[in-house]
């Protein structure tokens, strides 16, 4: 659990830790906001406070993850060095009083952070109770755009390194358009307020890449320092996941694995909760799959354990009886090997007085603590699964260039959102586990080969190198599916003058003579053999080039009769170009066609409202079934399996209570 020794009278520490241990909490994360406890004035270091806490932890037998406190710079620091502050787009500095009001690029802030981390790691890393380190806290949460003078200076440096000359920068940004040509580096800034908001799209793409670089550099400075001091076997992580940061790079350069902060009650937040949203907290499986794309085995640094809300915003209900267990098992089923709750006691002061932990203000025993004790018993019974990997035959490819470009290209974002939602929800409903797979400059076809089917929904930007990796994947037997608006932009986000679909024209066998958005008052249906399903948002008219095979046509709308889907045979595999955004019907048709739908249907049947997630260790499958509804769910176990919680054999009909979970081990895998 997350614990804040600085929030409580020291007399409580011992009792708190022994109560935690009594119900199975074996690790606390501490210190991530406590800079002043270690450096109360510039250059003055004092270790006593956490020394005393770590003494208590060691006596009690509690393990500790230490956070570096750089998300909350001290008042003495920002007052003396305002250049460390972040700013709004209009240049107004964000002042002391909340958190995360700093920028990553100020040389002074980098130095001050380096100092505090050096002193913390140098002093505490050798303590026997310390098992790992968290860098900062939630990099890019709350603010993931940076507009300070330090950022502009660093942005110029980033661009100089990237382009070498202003001529090349002007060319890459298409600066001749609307006379944006730069004649001196001093004229180049991070985005600033403009007439209708927003700036040149190619500049924005570089700006978001730059933020990601800055975030990664900031993390790496700390990781490099901690590495010098940590004991063998201890780890470095950071808690995510937030926008404008390439976590693939972070995993390569700085952290041993990622941890995720999971607050599924955002799905029931009384301010934003919508009844139309079928998935609600089940959507957190999507976030967990994103986390798994960074590290196949990961941790949960903060798992919701109480009602949520700052004193200024948000209204989240407390987890209902059983939901803490459900969310914990959701995390474990997706690849978490540890789960830590936010937080032990609810703070009685400050911005988070309504953000509840396991215990309320008084600290008395309550039903949430009782649930933690019960979770501990269940988790103990699951220990053998640790290290086992989530199993999926279907992947959805993503990459940061397109994520950043799509965020700014609002039109493309509509297409992407529609498809991402349809893909995730349909795979959930059909019990087809899936992974997200990031295509980076390091990815090779061998990394993709574990998936029988890969969707790459709408990569507007696609390089020749990426296309070659994908071609090799198909050559070796993979099935690759593109959606509309693929490969029409170059690496700077400028549109290609090649015939569409650009660098994948040969690979897909498709030719796109024309395209258009679907007007809001139009419905466009697609016919693919015996399947009929709606198109969404956009239609590329998809003809065959020499090599392709026409698979489907639009059967209504202005372009009725025109091609909607073409496939190309590539080596042992197949590549599809589908001319629209994906809908549930389209996803179902592709999954069925590739025979990857519901792969566990032969040994267990579960209703649509439950999720199936499977972890595999040493060839043995562990099947988790998660019931997100408050009503019981009926399962049918079609062969003898081992119920991991109960420690007994089961088969036949099984009832999962509302919010209930079960983990079943297959016998025949042994
Ligand atoms: C997280 C953050 C915690 C706490 C929690 C509840 O985002 O890491 O420090 O603020 O949310 O608001």
XYZ file of C-alpha atoms and ligand atoms in Angstrom:
682
model
C 0.000 0.000 0.000
C 1.018 3.646 -0.402
C 1.990 5.123 2.920
C 2.889 8.676 3.885
C 4.875 8.655 7.157
C 5.048 12.457 6.957
C 1.247 12.711 7.258
C 1.017 10.941 10.601
C 2.274 11.144 14.116
C 5.326 8.903 14.386
C 3.615 7.073 17.222
C 1.245 5.558 14.602
C 3.931 4.079 12.352
C 4.588 0.886 14.271
C 0.904 0.113 14.761
C 0.094 0.884 11.109
C 2.805 -1.394 9.792
C 1.865 -4.275 12.041
C -1.807 -3.951 11.093
C -0.798 -3.999 7.430
C 1.340 -7.076 7.856
C -1.436 -8.794 9.768
C -3.705 -8.593 6.740
C -1.069 -9.470 4.192
C 0.325 -6.125 3.041
C 4.018 -6.848 2.602
C 5.310 -3.669 0.938
C 4.797 0.081 1.373
C 5.682 2.800 -1.104
C 6.873 5.976 0.578
C 8.525 9.383 0.164
C 7.426 10.371 -3.342
C 6.264 13.822 -2.232
C 8.553 14.392 0.741
C 11.451 16.488 -0.614
C 11.524 18.845 2.367
C 11.942 15.973 4.800
C 15.304 15.233 3.179
C 16.446 18.640 1.901
C 14.699 21.277 4.041
C 16.880 24.057 2.620
C 19.079 24.218 -0.457
C 22.075 21.934 -0.014
C 21.124 20.970 3.555
C 20.391 17.253 3.790
C 18.811 15.509 6.702
C 18.226 11.789 6.706
C 16.808 11.268 10.197
C 13.146 11.215 9.348
C 13.226 8.355 6.858
C 16.026 6.642 8.792
C 13.631 6.415 11.719
C 10.827 5.157 9.493
C 13.035 2.568 7.811
C 14.204 1.378 11.238
C 10.578 0.754 12.164
C 9.965 -0.979 8.821
C 12.972 -3.217 9.269
C 11.981 -4.152 12.796
C 8.459 -4.953 11.650
C 9.589 -6.923 8.577
C 7.968 -4.538 6.090
C 9.508 -4.035 2.635
C 9.731 -0.576 1.106
C 9.628 1.035 -2.344
C 11.098 4.542 -2.230
C 9.829 7.284 -4.501
C 11.999 10.167 -5.643
C 10.203 13.353 -4.575
C 10.658 15.369 -7.756
C 6.925 15.758 -8.523
C 6.690 18.266 -5.676
C 9.554 20.793 -5.715
C 9.959 22.715 -2.454
C 8.756 26.314 -2.135
C 12.319 27.450 -1.384
C 13.384 26.026 -4.725
C 10.764 27.473 -7.049
C 10.874 30.833 -5.270
C 14.596 31.131 -5.862
C 14.614 29.490 -9.318
C 11.329 30.300 -11.108
C 12.859 28.996 -14.336
C 12.073 25.513 -12.939
C 8.339 26.168 -13.236
C 6.128 25.012 -16.062
C 3.890 27.562 -17.784
C 0.574 27.663 -19.570
C 0.508 28.181 -23.337
C 0.259 31.948 -22.772
C 3.481 31.853 -20.756
C 1.883 32.320 -17.309
C 3.969 30.421 -14.796
C 2.333 27.641 -12.747
C 3.092 28.510 -9.164
C 3.708 26.600 -5.969
C 0.591 25.269 -4.246
C -0.359 22.001 -5.927
C 2.075 19.573 -7.561
C 3.746 18.832 -10.904
C 4.268 22.549 -11.590
C 7.863 22.076 -12.818
C 9.342 21.587 -16.274
C 11.719 18.815 -17.346
C 14.131 21.016 -19.257
C 15.362 23.654 -16.851
C 19.059 22.933 -16.303
C 18.666 24.143 -12.705
C 15.778 21.778 -12.017
C 17.604 18.865 -13.587
C 20.583 19.635 -11.343
C 18.478 20.000 -8.191
C 16.643 16.749 -8.958
C 19.948 15.033 -9.616
C 21.175 16.222 -6.216
C 18.198 15.031 -4.215
C 18.144 11.674 -5.988
C 21.888 11.249 -5.475
C 21.507 11.928 -1.761
C 18.449 9.726 -1.332
C 19.784 6.793 -3.280
C 23.253 7.184 -1.757
C 21.822 7.113 1.727
C 18.840 4.756 1.596
C 19.433 2.308 -1.256
C 21.534 -0.011 0.868
C 18.854 -0.451 3.544
C 17.788 -4.070 3.737
C 14.045 -3.275 3.707
C 14.277 -1.268 0.471
C 13.377 -3.414 -2.549
C 12.907 -0.868 -5.320
C 12.597 2.715 -6.505
C 9.872 4.732 -8.175
C 11.057 7.677 -10.295
C 9.058 10.879 -9.655
C 5.289 10.305 -9.505
C 3.105 9.873 -12.554
C 5.268 11.667 -15.098
C 2.961 13.682 -17.386
C -0.118 13.351 -15.199
C -1.993 16.618 -14.634
C 0.317 18.489 -17.050
C 1.707 16.927 -20.196
C 2.325 20.113 -22.146
C 5.210 22.419 -21.328
C 5.530 26.041 -22.369
C 8.225 27.575 -20.169
C 11.246 29.462 -21.474
C 13.414 26.456 -20.567
C 11.209 24.367 -22.850
C 11.538 26.739 -25.771
C 15.325 26.778 -25.358
C 15.420 22.977 -25.236
C 12.993 22.684 -28.175
C 15.345 24.774 -30.324
C 18.224 22.502 -29.318
C 16.148 19.409 -30.125
C 15.265 20.766 -33.579
C 18.821 21.906 -34.323
C 20.042 18.411 -33.592
C 17.270 16.837 -35.626
C 17.391 19.076 -38.709
C 20.813 20.678 -38.642
C 19.637 23.768 -40.489
C 16.662 26.106 -40.682
C 16.235 25.242 -44.363
C 15.582 21.625 -43.424
C 13.261 22.641 -40.583
C 11.286 24.926 -42.907
C 11.025 22.121 -45.426
C 9.922 19.521 -42.844
C 7.276 21.822 -41.392
C 6.043 23.072 -44.771
C 6.729 26.536 -43.399
C 6.129 28.228 -46.744
C 2.420 27.677 -46.080
C 0.943 30.881 -44.613
C 4.401 32.422 -44.628
C 5.713 30.680 -41.531
C 9.294 30.528 -42.804
C 11.941 30.912 -40.070
C 15.089 32.916 -40.696
C 16.664 32.714 -37.223
C 16.449 29.979 -34.555
C 15.304 32.659 -32.101
C 12.033 32.841 -34.023
C 11.229 29.199 -33.200
C 9.124 28.543 -30.085
C 7.082 25.841 -28.447
C 3.452 26.431 -29.478
C 2.065 29.799 -28.390
C -1.443 31.264 -28.490
C -2.671 31.825 -32.050
C -5.766 33.300 -33.665
C -7.885 30.146 -33.772
C -5.735 28.071 -31.437
C -3.225 25.453 -32.504
C -0.175 25.848 -34.683
C 1.309 24.261 -37.781
C 0.529 20.500 -37.544
C 4.059 19.407 -38.437
C 5.462 21.670 -35.742
C 2.971 20.168 -33.273
C 4.048 16.649 -34.173
C 7.670 17.564 -33.470
C 6.635 19.345 -30.280
C 4.903 16.225 -28.935
C 7.904 14.090 -29.866
C 10.032 16.645 -28.038
C 7.889 16.413 -24.885
C 8.281 12.669 -24.962
C 12.047 13.045 -25.340
C 12.190 15.519 -22.459
C 10.167 13.219 -20.216
C 12.411 10.318 -21.048
C 15.575 12.340 -20.454
C 14.246 13.508 -17.114
C 13.527 9.916 -16.079
C 16.866 8.685 -17.366
C 18.852 11.228 -15.338
C 17.272 9.824 -12.186
C 17.519 6.185 -13.246
C 21.228 6.523 -14.024
C 21.877 7.917 -10.557
C 19.786 5.313 -8.738
C 21.489 2.499 -10.699
C 24.806 3.467 -9.139
C 23.485 2.721 -5.666
C 20.770 0.068 -5.744
C 21.368 -3.359 -4.283
C 21.433 -6.316 -6.613
C 17.913 -7.497 -7.312
C 16.250 -4.166 -6.489
C 14.260 -2.512 -9.245
C 13.576 0.880 -10.777
C 10.100 1.679 -12.021
C 7.770 4.615 -12.500
C 3.991 4.754 -12.287
C 1.920 5.577 -15.363
C 0.396 5.677 -17.897
C 0.048 9.212 -19.244
C 0.132 11.072 -22.516
C 3.033 12.366 -24.580
C 5.580 9.842 -23.462
C 7.109 6.953 -25.323
C 7.117 4.273 -22.640
C 8.775 1.793 -24.975
C 11.827 3.989 -24.905
C 11.581 4.410 -21.150
C 11.503 0.645 -20.724
C 14.608 0.331 -22.873
C 16.542 3.113 -21.184
C 15.450 3.714 -17.619
C 13.097 1.333 -15.876
C 13.095 -2.390 -15.177
C 9.333 -2.583 -15.602
C 6.389 -0.223 -15.590
C 3.802 0.093 -12.855
C 0.259 1.285 -13.466
C -2.031 3.360 -11.264
C -5.447 1.801 -11.622
C -8.541 3.771 -10.632
C -11.467 1.937 -12.250
C -14.029 4.104 -10.508
C -13.291 6.865 -12.993
C -15.818 4.790 -14.949
C -18.459 5.597 -12.339
C -17.365 9.158 -11.610
C -20.622 10.974 -10.937
C -19.479 13.893 -13.098
C -18.691 11.960 -16.241
C -20.424 8.606 -15.842
C -22.549 7.670 -18.811
C -25.059 4.847 -18.823
C -24.409 4.268 -22.504
C -20.915 3.069 -21.718
C -21.260 -0.707 -21.644
C -17.737 -1.451 -20.508
C -17.366 0.860 -17.498
C -14.642 -0.522 -15.200
C -14.070 -3.373 -17.639
C -12.397 -0.714 -19.803
C -9.512 -0.788 -17.359
C -8.517 -4.028 -19.053
C -7.618 -1.839 -21.998
C -5.329 0.257 -19.794
C -3.823 -2.898 -18.341
C -3.193 -4.179 -21.867
C -1.460 -0.868 -22.635
C 0.636 -1.408 -19.517
C 1.487 -4.934 -20.633
C 2.693 -3.505 -23.950
C 5.436 -1.768 -21.950
C 6.308 -4.704 -19.693
C 4.677 -8.104 -20.154
C 4.883 -8.531 -16.401
C 4.212 -5.352 -14.473
C 3.037 -4.006 -11.127
C 0.153 -1.888 -9.903
C 1.575 0.913 -7.799
C -1.812 2.393 -6.890
C -5.011 0.370 -7.015
C -8.207 2.152 -6.020
C -9.382 1.141 -2.565
C -11.794 3.900 -1.573
C -14.090 6.624 -2.808
C -12.256 9.148 -4.955
C -12.241 12.901 -5.165
C -10.101 15.941 -4.622
C -11.670 18.729 -2.614
C -12.027 20.610 -5.899
C -13.181 18.021 -8.407
C -14.485 14.499 -9.024
C -17.005 12.373 -7.237
C -16.234 8.711 -7.268
C -18.236 6.207 -5.261
C -16.481 3.821 -2.894
C -15.778 0.400 -4.383
C -18.752 -1.862 -3.776
C -18.321 -5.095 -1.798
C -16.232 -7.356 -4.014
C -15.035 -4.690 -6.433
C -11.614 -4.271 -4.835
C -11.109 -7.997 -5.297
C -12.436 -7.837 -8.843
C -10.060 -5.003 -9.820
C -7.114 -6.685 -8.100
C -7.784 -9.881 -10.039
C -8.314 -7.882 -13.237
C -4.802 -6.480 -12.739
C -3.282 -9.867 -11.939
C -5.086 -11.583 -14.807
C -3.558 -9.064 -17.200
C 0.017 -9.533 -15.992
C 0.483 -7.696 -12.691
C 2.733 -9.545 -10.264
C 2.172 -7.116 -7.440
C -0.703 -4.869 -6.472
C -0.359 -1.951 -4.082
C -3.390 -0.012 -2.837
C -3.763 3.743 -2.772
C -3.576 4.456 0.165
C -3.486 3.087 3.729
C -5.200 5.902 5.656
C -7.241 8.702 4.118
C -5.505 12.039 4.650
C -7.288 14.413 7.002
C -5.884 17.546 5.360
C -4.865 18.875 1.971
C -6.233 18.548 -1.549
C -7.043 14.848 -1.230
C -9.239 14.768 1.862
C -11.916 13.032 -0.249
C -9.558 10.619 -1.947
C -10.068 7.668 0.295
C -7.695 4.887 1.032
C -8.370 1.513 2.596
C -9.046 3.149 5.964
C -11.113 6.245 6.638
C -9.949 9.213 8.742
C -10.221 7.452 12.099
C -8.240 4.435 10.947
C -10.758 2.025 12.511
C -11.155 -1.451 11.010
C -13.637 -1.411 8.163
C -15.070 -3.635 5.465
C -12.490 -2.541 2.886
C -9.677 -3.676 5.178
C -11.521 -6.962 5.684
C -11.655 -7.305 1.899
C -7.899 -6.719 1.693
C -7.408 -9.605 4.160
C -9.567 -11.808 1.973
C -7.716 -10.715 -1.177
C -4.479 -11.699 0.505
C -5.764 -15.243 1.024
C -6.749 -15.479 -2.632
C -3.494 -13.982 -3.893
C -1.534 -16.396 -1.729
C -3.297 -19.233 -3.505
C -2.242 -17.736 -6.855
C 1.464 -17.302 -6.118
C 2.558 -20.017 -8.555
C 1.265 -17.865 -11.444
C 3.858 -15.120 -10.853
C 5.980 -14.703 -13.968
C 3.337 -16.358 -16.169
C 2.450 -14.379 -19.291
C -0.916 -13.203 -20.585
C -1.922 -15.159 -23.675
C -3.256 -13.515 -26.839
C -3.312 -14.530 -30.472
C -4.541 -11.137 -31.647
C -2.604 -7.886 -31.461
C -3.415 -4.267 -32.193
C -0.410 -2.363 -33.475
C 0.270 1.144 -32.233
C 3.128 3.590 -32.578
C 3.897 6.945 -31.048
C 4.194 8.960 -34.279
C 0.595 8.138 -35.080
C -0.607 8.572 -31.503
C 0.899 12.079 -31.432
C -0.217 12.994 -34.940
C -3.739 11.734 -34.333
C -4.115 13.771 -31.181
C -3.722 16.956 -33.159
C -5.405 15.763 -36.346
C -8.881 15.824 -34.832
C -10.437 14.372 -37.939
C -8.224 11.334 -37.942
C -8.772 11.019 -34.193
C -12.493 10.390 -34.796
C -11.654 7.462 -37.030
C -9.078 6.091 -34.633
C -11.299 6.376 -31.556
C -14.187 4.620 -33.269
C -11.968 1.718 -34.267
C -10.047 1.394 -31.032
C -13.271 1.231 -29.120
C -14.893 -1.283 -31.458
C -11.808 -3.490 -31.456
C -11.442 -3.555 -27.684
C -15.116 -3.976 -26.886
C -15.725 -6.656 -29.487
C -12.737 -8.661 -28.333
C -13.969 -8.382 -24.768
C -17.462 -9.508 -25.701
C -16.269 -12.397 -27.864
C -13.764 -13.518 -25.212
C -10.836 -13.003 -27.540
C -7.825 -11.842 -25.508
C -5.690 -9.224 -27.229
C -2.447 -7.334 -26.761
C -1.321 -3.901 -27.881
C 1.947 -4.133 -29.767
C 4.138 -1.094 -30.310
C 5.915 -0.772 -33.618
C 9.153 1.038 -32.780
C 12.380 1.506 -34.673
C 13.603 -1.607 -32.816
C 10.658 -3.872 -33.649
C 11.394 -6.740 -36.000
C 9.038 -9.223 -37.668
C 10.083 -11.828 -35.074
C 8.497 -9.688 -32.336
C 5.200 -9.755 -34.196
C 5.197 -13.408 -35.080
C 3.615 -14.507 -31.801
C 0.308 -13.070 -33.077
C -1.785 -14.929 -35.610
C -3.665 -11.719 -36.424
C -2.581 -8.092 -36.212
C -4.847 -5.104 -36.682
C -3.074 -1.862 -37.537
C -6.235 0.207 -37.677
C -5.291 3.547 -39.268
C -1.577 4.328 -39.377
C -1.689 7.595 -41.298
C 2.091 7.798 -40.963
C 3.960 4.743 -42.141
C 7.617 4.536 -43.081
C 9.151 2.247 -45.661
C 11.027 0.428 -42.892
C 7.826 -0.253 -40.960
C 6.103 -1.465 -44.121
C 8.997 -3.869 -44.708
C 8.746 -5.307 -41.173
C 5.014 -5.809 -41.646
C 5.558 -7.455 -45.001
C 7.987 -9.917 -43.429
C 5.409 -10.685 -40.727
C 2.848 -11.534 -43.418
C 5.379 -13.466 -45.504
C 5.875 -15.797 -42.564
C 2.179 -16.487 -42.175
C 0.686 -13.549 -40.271
C -2.679 -11.988 -41.042
C -2.449 -8.210 -41.119
C -5.472 -5.892 -41.288
C -5.354 -2.180 -42.098
C -8.344 0.151 -41.861
C -9.095 3.296 -43.849
C -6.706 6.249 -44.090
C -3.599 4.114 -43.765
C -0.273 5.325 -45.131
C -1.281 8.734 -46.490
C 1.253 10.788 -44.524
C 5.025 10.883 -44.381
C 7.127 10.940 -41.231
C 6.587 14.719 -40.842
C 2.835 14.300 -41.067
C 2.693 15.716 -44.618
C 0.429 13.991 -47.144
C 2.082 11.779 -49.717
C 1.710 12.480 -53.450
C 1.939 8.767 -54.236
C -1.198 6.868 -55.200
C -2.924 5.670 -52.038
C -2.338 3.627 -50.003
C 1.234 4.878 -50.457
C 3.963 2.612 -49.105
C 1.540 -0.268 -48.550
C -0.063 -0.215 -51.995
C 1.930 -3.221 -53.145
C 1.599 -5.071 -49.875
C -2.189 -4.760 -49.712
C -2.924 -5.047 -53.425
C -5.293 -2.110 -52.930
C -5.796 1.033 -54.949
C -7.810 3.933 -53.566
C -9.069 6.255 -56.280
C -11.331 8.244 -53.958
C -12.337 8.727 -50.349
C -14.830 10.665 -48.293
C -16.282 11.113 -44.838
C -19.641 9.532 -44.069
C -22.137 12.327 -43.593
C -23.912 12.213 -40.207
C -27.288 11.530 -41.844
C -25.990 8.608 -43.948
C -25.711 4.939 -43.083
C -23.270 2.864 -45.094
C -23.433 -0.916 -44.970
C -20.738 -3.316 -46.107
C -21.310 -6.777 -47.551
C -18.515 -9.309 -47.126
C -19.661 -12.777 -48.228
C -22.394 -13.729 -45.807
C -21.510 -10.896 -43.399
C -23.164 -7.491 -43.490
C -22.094 -4.765 -41.091
C -22.044 -0.973 -40.880
C -19.058 1.103 -41.965
C -18.245 4.098 -39.753
C -16.979 7.676 -40.006
C -15.119 7.370 -43.322
C -14.979 5.424 -46.560
C -12.009 4.783 -48.781
C -13.196 3.303 -52.049
C -10.974 0.263 -52.293
C -10.246 -1.130 -55.749
C -7.903 -3.973 -56.561
C -4.510 -3.255 -57.971
C -2.972 -6.067 -60.050
C -2.451 -8.366 -57.102
C -5.391 -7.818 -54.766
C -8.637 -9.716 -54.392
C -11.906 -7.843 -53.959
C -13.517 -9.194 -50.779
C -16.309 -6.787 -49.895
C -18.347 -3.884 -51.267
C -20.362 -0.982 -49.873
C -23.994 -1.834 -50.373
C -25.582 1.473 -49.418
C -24.716 5.151 -49.309
C -23.504 7.369 -52.131
C -20.888 4.849 -53.214
C -23.015 1.691 -53.157
C -21.327 -0.978 -55.255
C -17.812 0.379 -54.766
C -15.085 -1.750 -53.199
C -14.771 -1.789 -49.400
C -12.189 -4.492 -48.735
C -9.289 -5.939 -50.666
C -6.931 -8.693 -49.616
C -3.482 -9.547 -50.851
C -1.779 -12.913 -50.497
C 1.720 -12.330 -49.172
C 3.956 -15.383 -48.753
C 2.317 -17.668 -46.201
C 0.086 -14.873 -44.935
C -2.530 -12.356 -45.944
C -2.900 -8.583 -45.803
C -6.263 -6.792 -45.830
C -7.093 -3.194 -46.581
C -10.526 -2.313 -45.206
C -11.865 1.065 -46.345
C -13.639 2.258 -43.217
C -13.332 2.579 -39.444
C -14.094 -0.647 -37.593
C -17.480 -1.396 -36.057
C -18.409 -4.362 -33.899
C -19.793 -6.188 -36.936
C -16.602 -5.645 -38.908
C -14.385 -6.850 -36.053
C -16.528 -9.944 -35.531
C -16.269 -10.778 -39.230
C -12.465 -10.470 -39.219
C -12.068 -12.527 -36.028
C -14.350 -15.252 -37.302
C -12.677 -15.287 -40.699
C -9.260 -15.757 -39.105
C -10.577 -18.384 -36.629
C -9.236 -16.547 -33.588
C -12.512 -15.722 -31.863
C -13.130 -17.147 -28.377
C -10.121 -19.503 -28.237
C -11.134 -21.023 -24.871
C -14.715 -21.815 -25.884
C -13.963 -25.538 -25.979
C -13.230 -25.771 -22.306
C -15.265 -23.031 -20.677
C -18.330 -21.018 -21.634
C -19.007 -17.687 -19.971
C -21.607 -14.980 -20.579
C -20.720 -11.866 -22.553
C -20.743 -9.718 -19.420
C -17.711 -11.588 -17.998
C -14.141 -11.234 -19.156
C -11.790 -14.156 -19.743
C -8.057 -13.569 -19.334
C -5.475 -16.324 -19.363
C -1.943 -16.395 -18.015
C 0.382 -19.198 -19.025
C 3.313 -20.460 -17.049
C 5.438 -23.436 -18.041
C 2.762 -24.463 -20.491
C -0.027 -24.418 -17.898
C -3.004 -22.182 -18.523
C -4.557 -20.235 -15.646
C -7.972 -19.005 -16.682
C -9.395 -15.961 -14.918
C -13.082 -15.170 -15.265
C -14.125 -11.725 -14.053
C -17.745 -10.732 -13.493
C -18.085 -6.931 -13.719
C -21.820 -6.875 -13.036
C -23.536 -6.842 -9.664
C -25.631 -9.860 -10.701
C -24.523 -13.516 -10.622
C -23.076 -15.059 -13.783
C -23.426 -18.678 -14.862
C -20.337 -20.415 -16.259
C -19.997 -23.885 -17.701
C -16.673 -25.619 -17.114
C -16.463 -28.209 -19.866
C -13.572 -30.247 -18.467
C -12.151 -30.912 -15.013
C -10.183 -27.911 -13.733
C -8.579 -26.844 -10.486
C -10.201 -23.934 -8.635
C -7.175 -22.017 -7.394
C -8.879 -20.082 -4.571
C -10.834 -22.987 -3.191
C -8.104 -25.569 -3.799
C -10.480 -28.143 -5.262
C -11.489 -29.740 -8.511
C -14.421 -28.239 -10.422
C -16.398 -29.010 -13.544
C -19.865 -28.378 -14.909
C -22.048 -25.426 -13.924
C -20.466 -22.758 -11.757
C -22.078 -19.579 -10.459
C -19.992 -16.448 -10.019
C -21.587 -14.006 -7.630
C -21.931 -10.312 -8.527
C -18.412 -8.821 -8.934
C -17.121 -12.375 -8.406
C -13.945 -13.810 -9.872
C -12.482 -17.245 -10.282
C -9.121 -18.577 -11.392
C -9.050 -22.083 -12.863
C -5.978 -24.131 -13.687
C -6.225 -26.596 -16.524
C -5.130 -30.120 -15.736
C -4.444 -31.329 -19.229
C -1.662 -28.756 -19.808
C 0.593 -30.520 -17.322
C -2.709 9.394 -8.367
C -1.483 9.946 -7.659
C -1.601 9.860 -6.160
C -2.946 10.359 -5.733
C -4.023 9.575 -6.411
C -5.426 9.971 -6.024
O -2.835 9.900 -9.644
O -0.330 9.264 -8.050
O -0.582 10.627 -5.576
O -3.014 11.711 -6.027
O -3.904 9.752 -7.791
O -5.710 11.266 -6.465
